[in-house]
Each structure stands twice: as C-alpha cells, then as structure tokens.
Coordinates of C-alpha atoms in Angstrom, one line a residue:
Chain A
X1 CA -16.5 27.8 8.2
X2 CA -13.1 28.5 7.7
X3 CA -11.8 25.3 6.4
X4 CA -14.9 25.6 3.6
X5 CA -13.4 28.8 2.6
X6 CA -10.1 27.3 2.1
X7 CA -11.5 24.5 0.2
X8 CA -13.9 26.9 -1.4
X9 CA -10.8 29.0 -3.1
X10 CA -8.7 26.1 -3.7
X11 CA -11.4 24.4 -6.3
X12 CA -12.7 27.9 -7.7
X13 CA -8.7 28.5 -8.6
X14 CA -8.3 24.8 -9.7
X15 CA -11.3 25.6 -12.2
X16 CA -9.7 28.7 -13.2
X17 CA -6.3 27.0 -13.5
X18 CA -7.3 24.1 -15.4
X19 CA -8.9 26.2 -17.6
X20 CA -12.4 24.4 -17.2
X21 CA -14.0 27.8 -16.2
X22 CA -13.2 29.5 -19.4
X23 CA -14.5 26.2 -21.6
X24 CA -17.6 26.2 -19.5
X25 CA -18.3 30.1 -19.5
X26 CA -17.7 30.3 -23.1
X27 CA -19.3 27.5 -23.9
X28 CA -22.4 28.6 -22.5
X29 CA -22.5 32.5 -23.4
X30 CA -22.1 31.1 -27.2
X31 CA -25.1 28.7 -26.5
X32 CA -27.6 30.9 -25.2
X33 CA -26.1 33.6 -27.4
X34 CA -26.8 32.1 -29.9
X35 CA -30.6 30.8 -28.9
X36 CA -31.0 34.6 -27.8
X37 CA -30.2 36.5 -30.9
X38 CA -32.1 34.0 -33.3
X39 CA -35.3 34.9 -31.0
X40 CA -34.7 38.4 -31.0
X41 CA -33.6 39.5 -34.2
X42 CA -35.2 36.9 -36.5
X43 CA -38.1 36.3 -34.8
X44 CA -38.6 39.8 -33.3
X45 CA -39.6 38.9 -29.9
X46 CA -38.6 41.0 -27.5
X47 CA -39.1 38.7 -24.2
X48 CA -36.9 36.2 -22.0
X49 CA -39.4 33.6 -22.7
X50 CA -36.4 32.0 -24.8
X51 CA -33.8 32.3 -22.6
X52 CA -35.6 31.0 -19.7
X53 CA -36.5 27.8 -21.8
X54 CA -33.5 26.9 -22.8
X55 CA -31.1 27.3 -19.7
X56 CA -32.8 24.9 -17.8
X57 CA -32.0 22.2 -20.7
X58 CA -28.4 23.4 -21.2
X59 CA -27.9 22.9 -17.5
X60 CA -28.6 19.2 -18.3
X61 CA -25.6 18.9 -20.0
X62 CA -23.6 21.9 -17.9
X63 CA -24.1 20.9 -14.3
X64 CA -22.6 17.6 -14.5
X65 CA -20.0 18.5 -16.4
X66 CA -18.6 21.1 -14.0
X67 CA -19.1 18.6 -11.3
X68 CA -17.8 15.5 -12.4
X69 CA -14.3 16.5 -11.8
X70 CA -14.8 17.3 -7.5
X71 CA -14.3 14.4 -6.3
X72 CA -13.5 11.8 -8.8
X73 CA -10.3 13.2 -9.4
X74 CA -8.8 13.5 -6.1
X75 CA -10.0 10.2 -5.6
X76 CA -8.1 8.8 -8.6
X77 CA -4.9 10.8 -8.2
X78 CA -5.3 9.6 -4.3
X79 CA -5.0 13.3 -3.0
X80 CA -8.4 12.6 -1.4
X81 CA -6.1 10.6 1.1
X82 CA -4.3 13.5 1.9
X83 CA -7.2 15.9 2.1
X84 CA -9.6 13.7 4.7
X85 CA -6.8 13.3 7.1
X86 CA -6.5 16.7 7.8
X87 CA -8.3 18.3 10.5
X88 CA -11.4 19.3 8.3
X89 CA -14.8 17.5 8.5
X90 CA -15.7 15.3 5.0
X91 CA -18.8 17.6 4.7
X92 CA -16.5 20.8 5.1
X93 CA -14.7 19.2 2.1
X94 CA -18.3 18.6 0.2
X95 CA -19.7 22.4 0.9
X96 CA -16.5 23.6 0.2
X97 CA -16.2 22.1 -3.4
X98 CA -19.9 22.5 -4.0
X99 CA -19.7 26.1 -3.5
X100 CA -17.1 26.5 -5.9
X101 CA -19.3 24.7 -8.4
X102 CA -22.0 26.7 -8.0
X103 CA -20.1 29.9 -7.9
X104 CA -18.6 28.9 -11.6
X105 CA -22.2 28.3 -12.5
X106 CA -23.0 31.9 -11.5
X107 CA -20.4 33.5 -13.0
X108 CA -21.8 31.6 -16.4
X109 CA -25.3 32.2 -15.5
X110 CA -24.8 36.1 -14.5
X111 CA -23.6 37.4 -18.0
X112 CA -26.8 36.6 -19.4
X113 CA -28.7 39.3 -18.1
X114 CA -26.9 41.6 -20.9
X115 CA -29.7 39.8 -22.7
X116 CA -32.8 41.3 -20.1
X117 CA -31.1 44.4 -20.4
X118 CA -31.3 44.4 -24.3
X119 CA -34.9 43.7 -24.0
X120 CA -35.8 45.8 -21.6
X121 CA -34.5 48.8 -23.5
X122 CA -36.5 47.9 -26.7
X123 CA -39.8 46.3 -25.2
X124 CA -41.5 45.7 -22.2
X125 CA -40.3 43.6 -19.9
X126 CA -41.5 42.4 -16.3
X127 CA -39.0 43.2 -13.7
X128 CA -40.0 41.5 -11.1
X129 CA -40.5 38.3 -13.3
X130 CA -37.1 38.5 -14.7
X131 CA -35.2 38.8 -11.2
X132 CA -37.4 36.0 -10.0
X133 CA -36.5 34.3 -13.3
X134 CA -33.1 34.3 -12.9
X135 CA -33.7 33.7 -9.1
X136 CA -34.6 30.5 -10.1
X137 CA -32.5 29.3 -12.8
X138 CA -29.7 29.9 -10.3
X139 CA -31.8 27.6 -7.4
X140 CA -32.2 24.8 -9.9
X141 CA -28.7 25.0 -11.4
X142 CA -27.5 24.4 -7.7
X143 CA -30.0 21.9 -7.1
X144 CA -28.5 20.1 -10.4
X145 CA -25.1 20.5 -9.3
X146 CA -25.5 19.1 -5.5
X147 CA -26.6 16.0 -7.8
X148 CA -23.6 15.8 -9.3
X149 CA -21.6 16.7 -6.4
X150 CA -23.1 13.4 -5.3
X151 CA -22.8 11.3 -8.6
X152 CA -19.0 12.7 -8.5
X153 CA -18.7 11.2 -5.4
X154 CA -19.4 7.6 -6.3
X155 CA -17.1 7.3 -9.0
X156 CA -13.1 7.8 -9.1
X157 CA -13.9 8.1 -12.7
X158 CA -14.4 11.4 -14.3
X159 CA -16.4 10.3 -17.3
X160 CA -18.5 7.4 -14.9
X161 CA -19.5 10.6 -12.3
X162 CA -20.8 12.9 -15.5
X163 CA -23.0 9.8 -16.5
X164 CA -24.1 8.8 -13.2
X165 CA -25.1 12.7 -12.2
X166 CA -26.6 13.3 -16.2
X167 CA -29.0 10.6 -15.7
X168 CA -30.1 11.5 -12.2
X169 CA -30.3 15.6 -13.7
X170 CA -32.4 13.6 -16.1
X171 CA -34.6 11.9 -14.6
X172 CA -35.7 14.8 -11.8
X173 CA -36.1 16.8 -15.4
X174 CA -38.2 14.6 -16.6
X175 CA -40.8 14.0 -14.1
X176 CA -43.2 17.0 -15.0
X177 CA -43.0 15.7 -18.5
X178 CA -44.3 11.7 -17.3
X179 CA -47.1 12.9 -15.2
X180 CA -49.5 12.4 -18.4
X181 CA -48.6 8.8 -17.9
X182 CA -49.0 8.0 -13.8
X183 CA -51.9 6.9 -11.8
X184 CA -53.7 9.8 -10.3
X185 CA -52.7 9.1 -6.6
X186 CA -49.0 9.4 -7.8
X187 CA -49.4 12.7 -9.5
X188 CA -49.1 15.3 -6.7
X189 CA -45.9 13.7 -4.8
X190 CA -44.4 13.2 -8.5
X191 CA -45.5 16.7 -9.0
X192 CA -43.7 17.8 -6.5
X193 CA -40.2 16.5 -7.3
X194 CA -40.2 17.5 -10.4
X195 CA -37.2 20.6 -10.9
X196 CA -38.9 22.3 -13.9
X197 CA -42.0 22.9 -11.7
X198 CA -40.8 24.6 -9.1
X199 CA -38.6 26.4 -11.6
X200 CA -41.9 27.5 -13.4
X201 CA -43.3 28.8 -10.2
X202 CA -40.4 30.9 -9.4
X203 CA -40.0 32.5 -12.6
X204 CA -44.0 33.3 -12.9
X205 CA -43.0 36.1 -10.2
X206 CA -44.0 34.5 -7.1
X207 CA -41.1 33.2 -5.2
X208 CA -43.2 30.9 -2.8
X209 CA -41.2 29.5 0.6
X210 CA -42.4 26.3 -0.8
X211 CA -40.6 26.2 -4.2
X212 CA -37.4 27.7 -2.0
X213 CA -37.8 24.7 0.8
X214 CA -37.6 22.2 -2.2
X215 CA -34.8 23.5 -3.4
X216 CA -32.7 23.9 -0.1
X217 CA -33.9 20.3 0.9
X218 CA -32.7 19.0 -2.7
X219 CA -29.7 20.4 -2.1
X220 CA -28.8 19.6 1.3
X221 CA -30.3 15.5 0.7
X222 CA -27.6 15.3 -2.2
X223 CA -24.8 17.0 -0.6
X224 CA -25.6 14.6 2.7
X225 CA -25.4 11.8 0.2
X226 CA -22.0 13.3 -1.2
X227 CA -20.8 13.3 2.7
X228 CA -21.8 10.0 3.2
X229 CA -20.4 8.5 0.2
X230 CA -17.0 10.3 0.8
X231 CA -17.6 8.7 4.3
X232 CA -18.0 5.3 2.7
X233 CA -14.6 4.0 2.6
X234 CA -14.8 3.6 6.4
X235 CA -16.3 0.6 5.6
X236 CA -14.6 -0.4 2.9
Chain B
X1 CA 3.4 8.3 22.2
X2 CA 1.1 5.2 19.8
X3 CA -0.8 2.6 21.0
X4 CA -1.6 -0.4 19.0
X5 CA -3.9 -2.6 20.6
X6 CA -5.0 -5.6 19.5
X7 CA -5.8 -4.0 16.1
X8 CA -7.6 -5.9 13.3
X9 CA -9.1 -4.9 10.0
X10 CA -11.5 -7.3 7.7
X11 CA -11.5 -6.3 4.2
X12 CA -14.8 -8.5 3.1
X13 CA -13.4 -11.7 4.2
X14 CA -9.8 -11.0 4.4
X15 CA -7.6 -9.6 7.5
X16 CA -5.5 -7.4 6.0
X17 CA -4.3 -7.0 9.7
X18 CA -5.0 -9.0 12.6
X19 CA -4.6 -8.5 16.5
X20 CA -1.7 -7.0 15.8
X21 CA -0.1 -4.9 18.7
X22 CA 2.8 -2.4 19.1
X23 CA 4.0 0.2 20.7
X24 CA 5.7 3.9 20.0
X25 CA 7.2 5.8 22.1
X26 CA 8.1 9.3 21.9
X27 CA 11.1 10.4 20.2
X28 CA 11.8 7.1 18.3
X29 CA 12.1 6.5 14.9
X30 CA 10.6 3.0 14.2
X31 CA 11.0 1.1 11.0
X32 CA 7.6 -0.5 9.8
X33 CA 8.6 -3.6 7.8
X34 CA 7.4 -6.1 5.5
X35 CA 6.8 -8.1 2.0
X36 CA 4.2 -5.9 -0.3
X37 CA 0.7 -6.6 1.0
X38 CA 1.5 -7.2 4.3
X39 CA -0.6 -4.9 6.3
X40 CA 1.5 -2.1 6.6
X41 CA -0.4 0.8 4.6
X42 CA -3.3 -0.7 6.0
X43 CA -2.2 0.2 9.6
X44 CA -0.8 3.7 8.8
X45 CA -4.0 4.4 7.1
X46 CA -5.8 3.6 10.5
X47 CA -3.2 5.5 12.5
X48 CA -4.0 8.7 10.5
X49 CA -7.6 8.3 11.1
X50 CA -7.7 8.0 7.1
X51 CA -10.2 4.8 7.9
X52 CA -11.3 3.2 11.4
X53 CA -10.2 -0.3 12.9
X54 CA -12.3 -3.2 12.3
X55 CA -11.7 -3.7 16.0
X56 CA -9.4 -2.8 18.6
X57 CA -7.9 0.5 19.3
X58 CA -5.2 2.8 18.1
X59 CA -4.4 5.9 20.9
X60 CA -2.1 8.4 19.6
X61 CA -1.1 10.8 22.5
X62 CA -3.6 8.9 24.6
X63 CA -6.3 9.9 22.7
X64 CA -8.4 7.5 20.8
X65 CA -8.2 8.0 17.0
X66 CA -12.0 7.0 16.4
X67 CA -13.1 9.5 19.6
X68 CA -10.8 12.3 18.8
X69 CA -9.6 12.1 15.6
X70 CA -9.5 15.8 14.8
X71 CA -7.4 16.5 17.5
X72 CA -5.3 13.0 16.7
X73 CA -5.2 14.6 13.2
X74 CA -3.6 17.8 14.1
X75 CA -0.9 15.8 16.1
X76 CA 0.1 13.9 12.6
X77 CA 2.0 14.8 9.6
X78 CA 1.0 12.3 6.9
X79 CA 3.2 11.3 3.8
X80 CA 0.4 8.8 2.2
X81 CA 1.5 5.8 -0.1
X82 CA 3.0 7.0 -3.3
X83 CA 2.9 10.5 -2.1
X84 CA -0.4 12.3 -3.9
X85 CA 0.0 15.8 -4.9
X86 CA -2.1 18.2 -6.9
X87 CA 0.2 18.1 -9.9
X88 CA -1.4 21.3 -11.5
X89 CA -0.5 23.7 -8.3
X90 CA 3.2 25.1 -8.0
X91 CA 5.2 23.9 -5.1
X92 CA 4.2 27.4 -2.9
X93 CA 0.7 27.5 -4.0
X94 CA 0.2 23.6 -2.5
X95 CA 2.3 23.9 0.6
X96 CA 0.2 27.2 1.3
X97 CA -3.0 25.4 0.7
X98 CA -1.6 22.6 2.9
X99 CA -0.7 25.3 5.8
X100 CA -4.3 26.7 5.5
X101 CA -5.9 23.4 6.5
X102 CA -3.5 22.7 9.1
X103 CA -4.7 25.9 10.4
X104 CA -1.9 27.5 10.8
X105 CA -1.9 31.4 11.8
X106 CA -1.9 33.4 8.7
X107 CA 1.7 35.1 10.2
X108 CA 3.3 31.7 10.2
X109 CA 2.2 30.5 7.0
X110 CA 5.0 32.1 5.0
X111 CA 7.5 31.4 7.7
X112 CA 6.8 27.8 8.1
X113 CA 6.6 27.6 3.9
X114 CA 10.1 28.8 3.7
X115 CA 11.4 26.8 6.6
X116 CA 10.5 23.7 4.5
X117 CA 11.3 25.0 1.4
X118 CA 14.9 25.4 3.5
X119 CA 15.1 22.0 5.2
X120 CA 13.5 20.4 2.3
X121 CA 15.7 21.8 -0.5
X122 CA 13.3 23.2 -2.6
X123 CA 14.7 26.6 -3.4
X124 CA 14.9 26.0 -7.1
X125 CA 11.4 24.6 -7.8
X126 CA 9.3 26.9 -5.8
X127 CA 7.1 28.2 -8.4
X128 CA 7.4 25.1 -10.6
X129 CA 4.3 23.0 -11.2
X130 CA 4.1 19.5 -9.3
X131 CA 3.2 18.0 -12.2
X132 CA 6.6 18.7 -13.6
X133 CA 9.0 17.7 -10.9
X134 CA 11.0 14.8 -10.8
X135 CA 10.5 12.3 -8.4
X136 CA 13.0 13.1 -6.0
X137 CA 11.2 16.5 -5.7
X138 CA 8.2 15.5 -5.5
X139 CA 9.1 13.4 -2.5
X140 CA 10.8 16.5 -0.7
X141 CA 7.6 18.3 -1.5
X142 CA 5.5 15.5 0.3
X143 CA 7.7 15.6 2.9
X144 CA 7.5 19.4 3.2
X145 CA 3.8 18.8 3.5
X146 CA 4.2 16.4 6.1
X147 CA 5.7 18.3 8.1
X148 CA 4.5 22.2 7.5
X149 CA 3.0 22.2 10.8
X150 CA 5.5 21.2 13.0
X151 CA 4.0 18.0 14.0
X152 CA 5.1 15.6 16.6
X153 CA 4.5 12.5 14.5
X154 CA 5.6 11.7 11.4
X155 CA 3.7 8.6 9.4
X156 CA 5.3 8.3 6.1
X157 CA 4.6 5.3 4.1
X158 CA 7.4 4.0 1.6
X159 CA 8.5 7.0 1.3
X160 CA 11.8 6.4 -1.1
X161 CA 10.3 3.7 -3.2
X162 CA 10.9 4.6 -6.6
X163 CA 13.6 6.6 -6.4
X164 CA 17.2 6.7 -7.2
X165 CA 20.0 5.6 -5.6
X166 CA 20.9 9.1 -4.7
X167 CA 17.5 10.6 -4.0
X168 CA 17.2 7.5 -1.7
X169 CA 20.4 9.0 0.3
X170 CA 19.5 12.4 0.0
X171 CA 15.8 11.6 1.5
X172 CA 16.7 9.6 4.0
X173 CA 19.1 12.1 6.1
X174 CA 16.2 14.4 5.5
X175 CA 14.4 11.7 7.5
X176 CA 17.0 11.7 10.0
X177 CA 17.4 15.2 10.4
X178 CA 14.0 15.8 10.7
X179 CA 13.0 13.0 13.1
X180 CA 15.5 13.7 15.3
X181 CA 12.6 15.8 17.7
X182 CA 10.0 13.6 16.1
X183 CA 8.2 10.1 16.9
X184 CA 8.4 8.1 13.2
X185 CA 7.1 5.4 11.4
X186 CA 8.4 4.7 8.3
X187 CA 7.1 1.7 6.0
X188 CA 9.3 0.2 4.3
X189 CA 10.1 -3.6 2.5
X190 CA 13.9 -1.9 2.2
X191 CA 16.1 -3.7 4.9
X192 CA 18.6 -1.7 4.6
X193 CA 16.7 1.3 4.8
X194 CA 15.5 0.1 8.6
X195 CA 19.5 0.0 9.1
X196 CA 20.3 3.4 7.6
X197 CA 17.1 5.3 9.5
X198 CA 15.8 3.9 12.1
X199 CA 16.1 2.9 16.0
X200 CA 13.9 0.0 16.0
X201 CA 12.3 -2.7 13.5
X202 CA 8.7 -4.2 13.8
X203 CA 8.5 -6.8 10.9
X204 CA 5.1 -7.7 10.1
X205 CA 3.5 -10.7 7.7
X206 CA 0.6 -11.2 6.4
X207 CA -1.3 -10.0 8.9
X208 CA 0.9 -10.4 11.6
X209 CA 3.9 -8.9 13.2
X210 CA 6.6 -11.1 13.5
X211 CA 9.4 -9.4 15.1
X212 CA 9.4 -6.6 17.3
X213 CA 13.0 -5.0 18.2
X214 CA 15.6 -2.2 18.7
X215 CA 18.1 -2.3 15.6
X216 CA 21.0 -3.2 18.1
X217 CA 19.2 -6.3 18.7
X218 CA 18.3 -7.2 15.3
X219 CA 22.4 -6.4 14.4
X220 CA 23.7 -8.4 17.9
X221 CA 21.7 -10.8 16.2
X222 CA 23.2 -11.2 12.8
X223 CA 27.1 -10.6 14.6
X224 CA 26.1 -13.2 17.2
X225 CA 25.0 -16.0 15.7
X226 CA 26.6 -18.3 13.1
X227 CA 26.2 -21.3 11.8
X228 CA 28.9 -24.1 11.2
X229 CA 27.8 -27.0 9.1
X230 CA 30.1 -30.2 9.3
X231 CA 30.3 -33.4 7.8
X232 CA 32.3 -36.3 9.6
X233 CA 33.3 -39.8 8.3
X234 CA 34.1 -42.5 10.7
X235 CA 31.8 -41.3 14.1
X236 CA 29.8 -43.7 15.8
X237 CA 27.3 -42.9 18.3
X238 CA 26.1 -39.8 19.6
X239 CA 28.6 -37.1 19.5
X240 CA 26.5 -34.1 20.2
X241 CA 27.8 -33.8 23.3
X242 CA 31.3 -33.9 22.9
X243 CA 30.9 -31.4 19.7
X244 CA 28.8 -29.4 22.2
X245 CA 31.8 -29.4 24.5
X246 CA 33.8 -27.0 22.1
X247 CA 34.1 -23.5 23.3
X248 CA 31.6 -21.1 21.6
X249 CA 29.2 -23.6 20.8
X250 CA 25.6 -23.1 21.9
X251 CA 23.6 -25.8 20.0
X252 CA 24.2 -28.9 17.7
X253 CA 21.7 -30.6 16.1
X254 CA 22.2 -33.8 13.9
X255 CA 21.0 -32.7 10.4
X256 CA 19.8 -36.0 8.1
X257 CA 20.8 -35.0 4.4
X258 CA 20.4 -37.7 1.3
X259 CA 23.5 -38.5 -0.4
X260 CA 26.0 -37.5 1.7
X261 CA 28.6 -39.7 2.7
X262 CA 29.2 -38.9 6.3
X263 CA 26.8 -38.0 9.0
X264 CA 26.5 -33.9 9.2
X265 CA 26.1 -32.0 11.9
X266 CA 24.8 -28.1 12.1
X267 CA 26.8 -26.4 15.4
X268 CA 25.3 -23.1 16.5
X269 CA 27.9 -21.0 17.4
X270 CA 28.6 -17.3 19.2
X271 CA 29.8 -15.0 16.8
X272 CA 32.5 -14.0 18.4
X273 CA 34.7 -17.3 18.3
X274 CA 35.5 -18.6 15.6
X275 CA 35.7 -22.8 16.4
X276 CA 37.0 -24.0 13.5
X277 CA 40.4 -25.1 14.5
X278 CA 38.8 -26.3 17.6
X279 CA 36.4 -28.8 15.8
X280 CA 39.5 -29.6 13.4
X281 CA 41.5 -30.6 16.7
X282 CA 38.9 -32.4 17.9
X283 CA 38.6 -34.6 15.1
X284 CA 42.1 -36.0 15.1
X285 CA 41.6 -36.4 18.9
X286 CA 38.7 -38.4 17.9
X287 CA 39.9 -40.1 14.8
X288 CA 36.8 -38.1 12.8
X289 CA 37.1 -37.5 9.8
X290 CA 36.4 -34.3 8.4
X291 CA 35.2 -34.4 4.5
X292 CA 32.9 -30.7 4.7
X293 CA 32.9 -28.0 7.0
X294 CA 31.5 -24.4 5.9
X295 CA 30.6 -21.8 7.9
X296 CA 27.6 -18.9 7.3
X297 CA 26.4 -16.0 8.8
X298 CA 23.3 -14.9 9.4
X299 CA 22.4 -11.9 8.1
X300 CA 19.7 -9.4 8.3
X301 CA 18.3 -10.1 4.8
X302 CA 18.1 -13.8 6.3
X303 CA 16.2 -13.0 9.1
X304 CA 14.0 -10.9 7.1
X305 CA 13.1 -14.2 4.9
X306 CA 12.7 -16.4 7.6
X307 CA 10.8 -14.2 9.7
X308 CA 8.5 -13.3 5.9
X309 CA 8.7 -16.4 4.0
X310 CA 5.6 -17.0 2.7
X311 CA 5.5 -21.0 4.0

C-alpha cells in the first residue's frame, strides 16, 4: 500500500511538473465550456443533458492521452529498469500510476459541476440524477483509462500507446451503437460490454451493483493485463 | 556472498549466456569483463532480479533470486546500463523518491540524502534538474541512487563509459571508496579500469567466461611470462633441448615461418631473467648464427585479446 502511494505522488507530481495536467485540465474545461454555454444560453435549456453527452465522447480522445505517457516513457528512457528492481511488486507500480491518472481525470472532471450548479439555480434539476451522473462519468473515465494504462504498457512509444489504447476506448464505445447490426443471440453479451450502457444506467439515477461490478471488473481485467505485460520481459 | 550456477539465458535462439558459473564473495570488488555483447548486462540484469534465468540459479546471500527476490532486492544497489534517470526531477526530489521505495524510515531519508549528496559530491547540483546535468553528474547521481540505502552489494554496469578522462578518475575512487565495505561487480570492456578498481577479473566471451582470477594473478601473469623469438642460421637437428637448457627458459617450440632464412624458434621464458646474452653465448658455443632475436611481453591488453578474440 505504501509503495502505491509513493508511486501514486511521484506520477501525480510528474503530471503536474511536466505540465501535462494544466494542458489536459484546460483543455477540457474550454471543451465542455464551450459545449455548455452554447446549450444554455443559445438554446435555453436549462439541463445537464448536454454535458452528460458530450463527456463521454471527449474522454475518447482525453483518457488515452493522459495515459499514454505511464509506462511508455519509462520504458524508453529505461528508468523502468530502475523502477522494477526495487523492492515493489509490478502491480504496485501499475495501481500506483493508474491512480494518478485517474486522479488527474478527476480533478478535470470535478470543475464541471459549476455547470449543475448554474442550472440548478435557474431551473429544475434532479439531484439525485446529477450525482449519479457524474458518478458515472467518473466510473467510465476510469474504466477508459485502465485501457490505456494497458495500451501504455505494450508500447515504449508514446504516440504507438495513445493509438493502441484510442482504438480499444473505441471499440468498447462503439458496441451499443453496432447492436442494430448483430445476430440476436449476440445481442445481450454485446450489450453488456458496451461502456455507454452502463454509463446510461448510472446516470438515469439508479446506481445498480450490476453497472458498478462491470466497471470494477473492467478495470481490474485491464490493469491485470497492464501487470502482465510489464511482467512480459521475463520472457523476453 | 553471489552464486552463479550454471546460469544460461536464450534470447529466441540465441544464448546470450550460457552455463556460465562464478562466484562472489563478500567484501570483494570483482571486475566483470568483456567485448560489447558479451553477456555481461545480460547477467547483471538477472542478478538484480530485473529478468529471471533461462535456467540455472543465481543466490545472492543464499537466497534464490527467483524465490526471494524482494528480499534479494533490498540487499542490491543497482546502477543499470547507461544509468536511467528521470531527467525532469531535481537531484533531491529523485534521490528522495529513490529512498521512499527502498523503504527507508522517513527519519533517515534526509540523513542518508545528504550523506550521498556528501560522498557523491553533489553539493552544487542539488536542486538542479537531471535533465540538465553533465554526464559526470549524472553518474554520481546514479551512483548516489545506488547506494542510498546502504546496501551490501553494489551491481553497477559500465558505469564510466562515456565519460571523460577526468570524470573517469574522479568516479572510479568513488568506486573504491565506496566498495571498500561493499561486495562489487563492475562491468566493464575497460582493462585498465579492472586494474585501477578491482581485486579480481572474470573475463567473459560470447557467452562464456574465459578467465576467472585475482588481479595479482592476471599481473604475475603479464610480469612472468615473455616471449623471445629467434632466428638461427647454420643449426642442424633438433636443438630444442639444448635452447631449453638455458636458464629461465620454460618452453621452446620450433615456429615454421615462410620466407625466412633461418629456422626460428619461439623460447618461453620467466620474466624475471632476462636470457638474452645467454642464448647469444650459446650460439658462438654452437657455431649458430644469430640473424633475429626480439623479445615481447605479454601484456594485459594481450591477454584480454586472446582470451576475447572473436576466432
């Protein structure tokens, strides 16, 4: 526990540091900013329809980005060397940097609820719905990012690791939007993988243990993955 | 203190080492050397549980390195090949970081930090980033990390290539002063660096190791051996013997070279003596004629060659 806290502050500072955090945090205030004030001031709608539309497709492009760095980079610059002979376990090493991910994500994700709040004072707005909302945006941004934890950790190439981990965020994005096209049988299980459905659930209001089991198990599949690749050059 | 044991590694279809076996014992500093590509980093990368053996076993401090490598872990300070660093933390910022993981207590941290920044001579760059030291610093800084938690082995792997003449000096005493209560291994394909560091020399080749002693031994060896190569007109026979009979001279061997115009003869001889005159007198005794005589010394570069030439 102790060595993931140590990794933990190490990345969180190296995003502060580098300075990715600011890029990413501005980046994605000015985005939905942008979607948010359109919607409310043009169109007149006072809701959070908009804002939970549109996050989960930003985070297509966000997640990997903020991931593809992890593990890549310390594999190119060969500090990964350094770091797995230490005495601290290669999943230590994964949780550790995938926590510092996903509290970056957070702190992009959190400011947004200036947005609820201006909505709420003006219209009428489901409380419960919008906790649950953002409940779940922050469950499928970490899902997203434990994918790219693992894409990062195929690659010692930064640009290679965003590709790899944008077309897996893809394709689990996408599935909800395919099932017009499968064979019945292959609908349910498809059904079921699908991020945006689970998402969809959540932010209805209900927060099911069933939506919540897909995500931890998402998360803890990729980040296994992540460990095992990392473990990989044993057999190199 | 290590124990190689029949240690091989297959990389697809290549041994980058195989059955190799040495040992380490505590205290010693041992000089790990070879051509480029010769199994060295390959073997320090196993030691330092960075990747297991194909097959056989590694024990550091009698415990295995695949059943106990956290604890073989914590026994080992590490300076990997080319020396990574995070180049955008300061020097404090990363040797902290390091102390953390070596789970140091939290009161020693800053003790042990500036104890290296001491020994290691890092007084003026302490707040400077990595990414903007020279070389030479950087290396103290790997060093520094190496050795943060007061390990009993040292693996360092090249750890002067690249640097300059000076910083080459200047790191190796650190090397000496440091090991002095440490075991080592040093890599190295730097003879005289083996000379200027280290108590013992295990030369390894392709795979192999082909030489496996104390420097003394290695230095008796280029002192005590040399060569005399003569070439006599007028001798019929075989005069190995009586050339054998002159004092010093261990071995003479009949040598068959094209073109010359006597026969030629290479003498072995202690390196202490030199037979010269000797092999002169008995000449005229003889009624030889001597039209070449040269004498050469082995030295350690020589051995190194032999011992590494590629056929």
């Amino acid at each position: 526990m102790k060595n993931i806290w140590i990794i933990f502050k190490r990345e969180l500072r190296a995003y502060f540091d580098a300075p990715i955090a600011y890029v990413v945090i501005t980046a994605f205030l000015l985005v939905t900013g942008w979607f948010f004030t359109t919607n409310f001031f043009v169109v007149a709608q006072a809701d959070l329809r908009v804002i939970f539309g549109i996050i989960p497709f930003i985070f297509l492009f966000f997640t990997p980005a903020i991931t593809m760095r992890l593990i890549s980079e310390e594999r190119k610059t060969g500090t990964m060397e350094l770091l797995v002979t230490m005495p601290i376990s290669d999943a230590a090493v994964i949780v550790g940097k995938y926590l510092a991910a996903l509290a970056l994500l957070s702190a992009s994700v959190l400011p947004t609820i200036i947005y609820a709040i201006s909505v709420a004072m003006l219209g009428d707005i489901d409380g419960g719905a919008a906790i649950a909302g953002y409940l779940g945006l922050i469950f499928m941004g970490a899902a997203y990012l434990a994918i790219g934890t693992f894409g990062s950790s195929l690659t010692d190439s930064q640009v290679i690791a965003f590709i790899v981990s944008f077309f897996l965020v893809f394709v689990f994005f996408l599935l909800d939007k395919i099932l017009f096209i499968l064979p019945n049988w292959l609908v349910t299980p498809v059904e079921y993988l699908s991020i945006e459905r689970h998402f969809q659930n959540i932010s209805r209001g209900v927060i099911d243990s069933r939506d919540v089991i897909y995500y931890l198990s998402m998360i803890g599949l990729f980040l296994f993955l992540a460990a095992r690749s990392l473990a990989a050059r044993r057999w190199r | 203190m290590i124990e190689i044991s029949n240690l091989t590694k297959v990389y697809g279809q290549q041994a980058a080492i195989d059955d190799i076996s040495f040992k380490v014992d505590t205290g010693e500093i041992v000089g790990f050397l070879g051509p480029n590509g010769a199994g060295k980093t390959t073997t320090m990368k196993i030691i330092t549980c960075f990747m297991p053996p194909t097959s056989g076993r590694v024990t550091v401090g009698g415990l295995d390195v695949e059943q106990h490598s956290m604890d073989v872990r914590r026994m080992i300070g590490y300076l990997p090949e080319l020396n990574p660093l995070y180049s955008d933390m300061n020097v404090v910022d990363f040797l902290r970081y390091i102390a953390e993981l070596r789970e140091l207590e939290e009161g020693r941290i800053n003790l042990r930090i500036r104890e290296m920044v001491d020994i290691c001579g890092l007084g003026d760059v302490l707040h400077k980033d990595i990414s903007q030291l020279s070389k030479g610093y950087r290396q103290r800084v790997g060093l520094a990390q190496a050795m943060i938690h007061d390990p009993k082995i040292l693996i360092l792997d090249e750890p002067t290539i690249g640097l300059d003449p000076n910083q080459v000096v200047d790191i190796r005493n650190l090397i000496k002063k440091l090991g002095r209560a440490k075991t080592v291994i040093l890599s190295t394909h730097i003879l005289s660096e083996v000379q200027a560091t280290c108590d013992r020399a295990v030369i390894i080749n392709r795979g192999k190791i082909v030489a496996d002693s104390t420097l003394a031994d290695l230095q008796r060896d280029i002192s005590g051996r040399q060569v005399i190569d003569v070439e006599l007109l007028n001798v019929s026979g075989d005069i190995t013997g009586s050339l054998g009979g002159i004092a010093g001279v261990e071995e003479v061997r009949e040598t068959y070279l094209d073109g010359n115009a006597g026969r030629s003869f290479r003498l072995t001889v202690r390196g202490d003596i030199d037979p010269r005159a000797d092999i002169f007198k008995k000449a005229v005794d003889s009624d030889w004629i001597i039209v070449a005589m040269a004498r050469e010394k082995r030295s350690l570069e020589d051995i190194f060659h032999q011992l590494t030439k590629t056929d």
